[in-house]
Short mmCIF file of C-alpha atoms in Angstrom, two decimals:
data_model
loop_
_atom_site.label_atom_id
_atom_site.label_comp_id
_atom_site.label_asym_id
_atom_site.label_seq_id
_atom_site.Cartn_x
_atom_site.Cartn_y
_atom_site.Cartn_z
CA UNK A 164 -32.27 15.51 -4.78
CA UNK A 165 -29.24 13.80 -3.60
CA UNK A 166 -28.83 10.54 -3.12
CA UNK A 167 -26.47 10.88 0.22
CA UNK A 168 -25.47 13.63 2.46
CA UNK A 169 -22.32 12.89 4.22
CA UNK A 170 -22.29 14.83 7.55
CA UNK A 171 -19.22 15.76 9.19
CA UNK A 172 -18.94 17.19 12.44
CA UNK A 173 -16.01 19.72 12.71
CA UNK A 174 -13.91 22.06 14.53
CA UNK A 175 -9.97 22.49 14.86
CA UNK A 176 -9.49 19.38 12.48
CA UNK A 177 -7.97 21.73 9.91
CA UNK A 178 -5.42 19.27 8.75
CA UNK A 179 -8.04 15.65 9.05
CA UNK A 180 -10.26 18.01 6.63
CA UNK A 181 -7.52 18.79 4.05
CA UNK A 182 -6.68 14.54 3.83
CA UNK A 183 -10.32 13.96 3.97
CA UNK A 184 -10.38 15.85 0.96
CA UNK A 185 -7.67 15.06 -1.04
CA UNK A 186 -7.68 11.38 -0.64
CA UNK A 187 -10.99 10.46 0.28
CA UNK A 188 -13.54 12.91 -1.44
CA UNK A 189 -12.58 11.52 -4.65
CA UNK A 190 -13.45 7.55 -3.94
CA UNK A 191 -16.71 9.30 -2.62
CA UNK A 192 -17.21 10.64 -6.52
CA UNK A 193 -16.17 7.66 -8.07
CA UNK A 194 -18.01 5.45 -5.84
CA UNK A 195 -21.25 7.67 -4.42
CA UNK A 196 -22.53 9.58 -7.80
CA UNK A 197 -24.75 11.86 -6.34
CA UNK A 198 -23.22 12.72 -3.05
CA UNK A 199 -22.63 15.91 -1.25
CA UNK A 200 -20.04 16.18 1.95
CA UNK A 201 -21.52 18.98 4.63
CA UNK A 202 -19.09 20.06 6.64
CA UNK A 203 -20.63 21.54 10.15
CA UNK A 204 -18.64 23.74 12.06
CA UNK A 205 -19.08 24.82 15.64
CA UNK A 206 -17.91 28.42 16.54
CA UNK A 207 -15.41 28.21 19.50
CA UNK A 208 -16.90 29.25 23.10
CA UNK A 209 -18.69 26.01 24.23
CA UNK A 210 -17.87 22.57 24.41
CA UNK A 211 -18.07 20.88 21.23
CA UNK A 212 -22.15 19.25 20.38
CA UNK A 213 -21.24 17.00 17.93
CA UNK A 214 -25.32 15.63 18.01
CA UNK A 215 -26.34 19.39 17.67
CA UNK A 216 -23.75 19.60 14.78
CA UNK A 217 -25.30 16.71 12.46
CA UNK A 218 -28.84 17.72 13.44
CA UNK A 219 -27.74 20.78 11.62
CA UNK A 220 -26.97 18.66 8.73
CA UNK A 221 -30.28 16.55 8.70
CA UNK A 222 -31.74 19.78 8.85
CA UNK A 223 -30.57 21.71 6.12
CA UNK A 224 -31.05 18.65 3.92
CA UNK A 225 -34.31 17.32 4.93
CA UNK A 226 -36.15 16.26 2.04
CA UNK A 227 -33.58 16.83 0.01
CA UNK A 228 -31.81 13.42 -0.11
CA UNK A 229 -32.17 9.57 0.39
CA UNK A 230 -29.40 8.93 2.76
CA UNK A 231 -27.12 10.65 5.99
CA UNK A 232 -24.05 9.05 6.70
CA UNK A 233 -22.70 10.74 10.03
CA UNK A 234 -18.71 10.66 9.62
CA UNK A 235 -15.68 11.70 11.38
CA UNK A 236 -13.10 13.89 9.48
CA UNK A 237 -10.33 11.59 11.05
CA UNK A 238 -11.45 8.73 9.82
CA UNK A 239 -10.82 7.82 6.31
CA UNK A 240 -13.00 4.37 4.60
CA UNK A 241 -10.61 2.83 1.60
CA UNK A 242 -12.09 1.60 -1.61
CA UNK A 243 -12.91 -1.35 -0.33
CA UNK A 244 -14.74 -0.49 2.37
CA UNK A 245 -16.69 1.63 0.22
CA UNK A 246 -17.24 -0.81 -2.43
CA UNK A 247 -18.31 -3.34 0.57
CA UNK A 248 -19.96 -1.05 2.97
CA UNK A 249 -21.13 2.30 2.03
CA UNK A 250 -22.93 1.60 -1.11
CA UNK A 251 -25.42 -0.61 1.04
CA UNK A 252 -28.91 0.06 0.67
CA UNK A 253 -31.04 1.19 3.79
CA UNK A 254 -34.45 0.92 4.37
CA UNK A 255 -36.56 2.21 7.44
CA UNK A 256 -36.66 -0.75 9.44
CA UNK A 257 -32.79 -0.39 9.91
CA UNK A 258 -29.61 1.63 10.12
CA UNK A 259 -26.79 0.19 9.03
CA UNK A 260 -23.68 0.89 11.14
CA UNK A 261 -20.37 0.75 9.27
CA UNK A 262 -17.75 1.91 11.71
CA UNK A 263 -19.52 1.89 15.36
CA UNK A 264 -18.35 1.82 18.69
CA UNK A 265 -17.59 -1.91 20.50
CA UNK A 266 -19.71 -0.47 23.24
CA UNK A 267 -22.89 -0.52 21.39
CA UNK A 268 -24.22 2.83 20.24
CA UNK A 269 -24.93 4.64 17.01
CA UNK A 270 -21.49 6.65 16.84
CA UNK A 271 -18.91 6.54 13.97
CA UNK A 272 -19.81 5.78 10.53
CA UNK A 273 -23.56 4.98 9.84
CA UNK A 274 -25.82 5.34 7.09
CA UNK A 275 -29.79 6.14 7.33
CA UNK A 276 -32.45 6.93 5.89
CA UNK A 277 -33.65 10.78 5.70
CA UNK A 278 -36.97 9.20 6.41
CA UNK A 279 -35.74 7.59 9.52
CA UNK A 280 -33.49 10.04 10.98
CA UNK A 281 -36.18 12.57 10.86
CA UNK A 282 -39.12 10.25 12.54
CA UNK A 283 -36.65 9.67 15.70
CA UNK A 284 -36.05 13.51 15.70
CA UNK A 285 -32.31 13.33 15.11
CA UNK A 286 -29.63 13.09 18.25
CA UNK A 287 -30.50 14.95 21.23
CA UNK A 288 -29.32 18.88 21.23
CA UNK A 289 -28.39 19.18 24.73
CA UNK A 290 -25.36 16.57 25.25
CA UNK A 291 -22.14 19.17 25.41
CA UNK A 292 -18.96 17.30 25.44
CA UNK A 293 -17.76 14.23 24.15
CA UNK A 294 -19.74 11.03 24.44
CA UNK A 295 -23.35 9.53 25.04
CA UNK A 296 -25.09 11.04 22.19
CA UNK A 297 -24.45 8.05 20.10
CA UNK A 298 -26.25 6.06 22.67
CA UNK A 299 -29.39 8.62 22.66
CA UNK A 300 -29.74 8.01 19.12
CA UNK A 301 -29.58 4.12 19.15
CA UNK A 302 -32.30 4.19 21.95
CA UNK A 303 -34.13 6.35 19.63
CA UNK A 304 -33.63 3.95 16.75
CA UNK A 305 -34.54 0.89 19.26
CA UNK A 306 -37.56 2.90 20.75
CA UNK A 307 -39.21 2.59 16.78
CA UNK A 308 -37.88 -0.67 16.19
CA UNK A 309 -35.56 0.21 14.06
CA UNK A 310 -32.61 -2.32 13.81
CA UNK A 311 -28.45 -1.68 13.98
CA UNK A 312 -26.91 -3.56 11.26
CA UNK A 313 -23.13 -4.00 11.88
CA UNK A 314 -20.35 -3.81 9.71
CA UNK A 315 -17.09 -2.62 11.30
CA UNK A 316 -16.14 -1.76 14.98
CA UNK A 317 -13.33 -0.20 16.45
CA UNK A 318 -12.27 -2.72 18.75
CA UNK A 319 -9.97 -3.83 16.27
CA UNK A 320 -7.81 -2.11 13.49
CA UNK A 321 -9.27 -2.34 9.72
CA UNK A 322 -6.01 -1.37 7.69
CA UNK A 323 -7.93 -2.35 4.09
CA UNK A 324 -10.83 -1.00 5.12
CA UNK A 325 -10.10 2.38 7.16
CA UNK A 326 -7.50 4.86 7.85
CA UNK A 327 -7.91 6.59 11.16
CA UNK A 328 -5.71 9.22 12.76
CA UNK A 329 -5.38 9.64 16.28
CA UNK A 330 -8.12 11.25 17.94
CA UNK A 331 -6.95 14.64 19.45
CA UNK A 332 -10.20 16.37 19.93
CA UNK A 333 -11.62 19.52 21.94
CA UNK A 334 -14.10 17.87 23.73
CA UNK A 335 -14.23 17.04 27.06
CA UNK A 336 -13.21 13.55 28.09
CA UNK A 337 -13.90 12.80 31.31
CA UNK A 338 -16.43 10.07 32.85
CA UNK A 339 -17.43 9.57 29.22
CA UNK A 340 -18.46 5.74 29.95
CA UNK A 341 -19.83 6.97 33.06
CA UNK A 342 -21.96 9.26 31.55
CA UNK A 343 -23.12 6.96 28.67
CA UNK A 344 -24.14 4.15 31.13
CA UNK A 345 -25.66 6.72 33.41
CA UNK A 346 -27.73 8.33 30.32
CA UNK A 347 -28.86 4.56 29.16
CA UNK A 348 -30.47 3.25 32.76
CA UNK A 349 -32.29 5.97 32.83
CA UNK A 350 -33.69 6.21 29.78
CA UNK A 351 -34.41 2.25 29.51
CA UNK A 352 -36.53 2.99 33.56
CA UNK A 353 -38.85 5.39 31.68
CA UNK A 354 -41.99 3.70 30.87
CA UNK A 355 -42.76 3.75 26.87
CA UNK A 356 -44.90 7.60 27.16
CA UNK A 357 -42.04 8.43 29.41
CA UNK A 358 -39.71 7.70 26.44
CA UNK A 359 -41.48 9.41 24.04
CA UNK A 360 -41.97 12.57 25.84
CA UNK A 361 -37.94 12.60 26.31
CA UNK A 362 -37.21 11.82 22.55
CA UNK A 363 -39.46 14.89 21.65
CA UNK A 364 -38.26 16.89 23.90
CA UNK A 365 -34.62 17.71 22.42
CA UNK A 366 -33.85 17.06 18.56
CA UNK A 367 -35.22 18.10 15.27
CA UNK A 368 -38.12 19.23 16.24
CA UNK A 369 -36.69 22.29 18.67
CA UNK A 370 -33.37 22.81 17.08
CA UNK A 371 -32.04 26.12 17.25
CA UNK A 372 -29.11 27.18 15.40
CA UNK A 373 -27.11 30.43 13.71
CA UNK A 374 -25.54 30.05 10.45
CA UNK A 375 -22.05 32.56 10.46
CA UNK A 376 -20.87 31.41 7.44
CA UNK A 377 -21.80 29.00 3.92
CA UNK A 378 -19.19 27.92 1.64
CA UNK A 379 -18.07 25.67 -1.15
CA UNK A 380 -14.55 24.32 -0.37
CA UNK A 381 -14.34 21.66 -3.45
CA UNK A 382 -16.45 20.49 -6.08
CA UNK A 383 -18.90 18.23 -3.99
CA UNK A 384 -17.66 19.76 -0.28
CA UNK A 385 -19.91 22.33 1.74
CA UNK A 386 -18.74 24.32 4.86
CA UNK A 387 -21.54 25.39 7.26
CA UNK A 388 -20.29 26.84 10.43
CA UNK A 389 -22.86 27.82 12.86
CA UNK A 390 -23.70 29.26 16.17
CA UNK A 391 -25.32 26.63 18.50
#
């Protein structure tokens, strides 16, 4: 049993992943006892599902730790911010969001229980291309009461708390606020069965995956690439 799983979304990031590991792997051993960094990575072909990609994660480790943190490989927390932040205990009232978007959603850094994560049924499997996931799973969270706490957001630079590199991705860009807000009125029309009936019907509960390949790249680090 681990006490956190440390999920990390991943494709093309060769270089983020090799810094992530030298530099910030080790504060996570010093500072997390107990922790295991899963690397998911998508198989080229379709438009990167970074939801699809940490329900993986939840997944595989359901059951089989206290805490998920969902993390980018570009962005690297300092000693500090793991000293103030990530050792932060979560119950299942709340998620507590240590590097979130200034437009309100569940992206970045949080932490959550394995509880939790698995009672909202994850992130939705069916959002291909970057954006509005992060705002499926905090209606998710808000839809069982389950409260944001907020540390950190990225409307600002945190130079003693964060090191983030500059976000060159594979995703498609495009009407990403668009979509989000587009995404959120709907959802928050549907009546509360309405709501329901959408949360179950994409997540946990009907994800489908491949795995190609399952690896040990460091002491504490596992690569999972997958089909999806």
């Amino acid at each position: 049993m681990y006490e956190n799983i440390i999920a990390i979304p991943f494709r093309n990031r060769d270089k983020h992943l090799e810094y992530f590991i030298k530099n910030t792997v080790p504060l996570f051993q010093e500072h997390l006892p107990n922790s295991k960094v899963v690397v998911i990575e998508q198989k080229e072909g379709k438009l990167f599902n970074r939801g699809a990609l940490l329900n993986v994660a939840f997944k595989e480790y359901e059951n089989k730790t206290k805490y998920f943190f969902t993390h980018d490989v570009d962005i690297n927390p300092t000693k500090k911010c793991i000293e103030e932040y990530y050792i932060k205990e979560v119950n299942d009232t709340h998620v507590l969001g240590i590097y979130t978007s200034q437009c309100n959603t569940l992206g970045g850094i949080i932490k959550i229980n394995d509880q939790t994560i698995q009672k909202i049924n994850g992130f939705p499997n069916d959002i291909w291309g970057w954006g509005t996931e992060d705002k499926a799973l905090q209606n998710r969270a808000e839809y069982y009461n389950i409260t944001k706490l907020t540390n950190l957001t990225n409307r600002t630079e945190h130079p003693k708390y964060l090191l983030r590199f500059d976000d060159v991705n594979d995703r498609e860009t495009k009407h990403v606020s668009q979509n989000t807000n587009k995404h959120d009125h709907r959802f928050q029309q549907l009546n509360r069965e309405q709501k329901l009936q959408e949360i179950m019907s994409s997540g946990l509960n009907n994800l489908v995956y491949t795995i190609l390949e399952r690896k040990h790249i460091h002491d504490i680090v596992e690569l999972i690439k997958v089909e999806i």
